[in-house]
Structure formats: structure tokens, C-alpha cells
Coordinates of C-alpha atoms in Angstrom, one line a residue:
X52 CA -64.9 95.0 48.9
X53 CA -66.0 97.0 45.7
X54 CA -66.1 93.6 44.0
X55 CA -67.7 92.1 46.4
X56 CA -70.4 94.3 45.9
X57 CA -70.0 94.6 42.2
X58 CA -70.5 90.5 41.9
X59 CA -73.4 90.8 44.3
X60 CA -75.2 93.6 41.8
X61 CA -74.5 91.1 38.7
X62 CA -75.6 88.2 40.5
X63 CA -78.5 90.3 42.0
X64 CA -79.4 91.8 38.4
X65 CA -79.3 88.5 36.9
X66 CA -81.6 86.7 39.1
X67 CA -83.8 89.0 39.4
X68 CA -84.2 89.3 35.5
X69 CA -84.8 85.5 35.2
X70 CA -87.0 85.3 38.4
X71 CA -89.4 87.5 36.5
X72 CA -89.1 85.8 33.4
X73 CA -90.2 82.5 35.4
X74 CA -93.0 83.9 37.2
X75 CA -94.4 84.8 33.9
X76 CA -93.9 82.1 32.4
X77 CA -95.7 80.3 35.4
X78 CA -98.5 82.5 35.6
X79 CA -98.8 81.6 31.9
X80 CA -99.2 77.4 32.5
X81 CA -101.2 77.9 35.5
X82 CA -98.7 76.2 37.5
X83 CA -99.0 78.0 41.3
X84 CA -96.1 75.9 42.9
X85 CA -93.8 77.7 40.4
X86 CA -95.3 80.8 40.9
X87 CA -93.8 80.9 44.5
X88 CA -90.5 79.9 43.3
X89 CA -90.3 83.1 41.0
X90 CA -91.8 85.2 43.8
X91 CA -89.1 83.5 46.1
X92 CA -85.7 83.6 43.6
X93 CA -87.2 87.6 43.5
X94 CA -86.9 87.9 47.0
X95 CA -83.3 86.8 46.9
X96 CA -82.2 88.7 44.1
X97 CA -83.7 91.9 46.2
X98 CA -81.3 90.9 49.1
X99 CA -78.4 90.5 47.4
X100 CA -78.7 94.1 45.5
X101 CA -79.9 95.2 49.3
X102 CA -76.6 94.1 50.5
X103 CA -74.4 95.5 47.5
X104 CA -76.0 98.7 48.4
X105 CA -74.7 98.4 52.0
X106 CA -71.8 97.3 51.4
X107 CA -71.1 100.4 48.9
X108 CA -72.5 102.8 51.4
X109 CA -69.9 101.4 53.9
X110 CA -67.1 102.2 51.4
X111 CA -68.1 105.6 50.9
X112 CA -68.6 106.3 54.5
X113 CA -72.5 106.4 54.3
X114 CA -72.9 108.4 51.5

């Protein structure tokens, strides 16, 4: 479980680092349809470094 939830925080991390990067970039050639597709990998990444953070507070017993 603790690498479960260390993989989701990489993976998490990661996208979410590129998913900005791309937005910007997007915002930057005017293109809109790529703008959602930052806004949406962002969205994701949140989710999975949501779910890390459950599943860590499971292993400590909700602390």
C-alpha cells in the first residue's frame, strides 16, 4: 500500500507539472481545444495525489 500511494504521488506530481507546462504553452498559440486538455490532465493529476492522500491516511489510521 505505501507504494501504491508513493507511485500515485510521482505519477500525480509529474502530470500535474506537465499539465501546467501545456496549458501554458496553449494559452501561448491561442489554441482553446488544448487549453481544456491541460485544464483536464490537471484535473487528473489532482485525483491521483487526492487518492495517495487517502490512501496514506488509511495507513496511519486517519491521522
Amino acid at each position: 500500500m505505501e507504494t501504491t500511494a508513493l507511485m500515485l504521488k510521482i505519477i500525480g506530481a509529474i502530470i500535474q507539472i506537465t499539465s501546467i507546462a501545456y496549458t501554458i504553452t496553449a494559452i501561448a498559440r491561442k489554441k482553446r481545444k488544448h487549453i481544456w486538455i491541460g485544464i483536464a490532465l490537471f484535473v487528473i493529476a489532482f485525483l491521483l495525489l487526492n487518492q495517495a492522500t487517502h490512501v496514506e491516511d488509511r495507513l496511519r489510521g486517519g491521522y
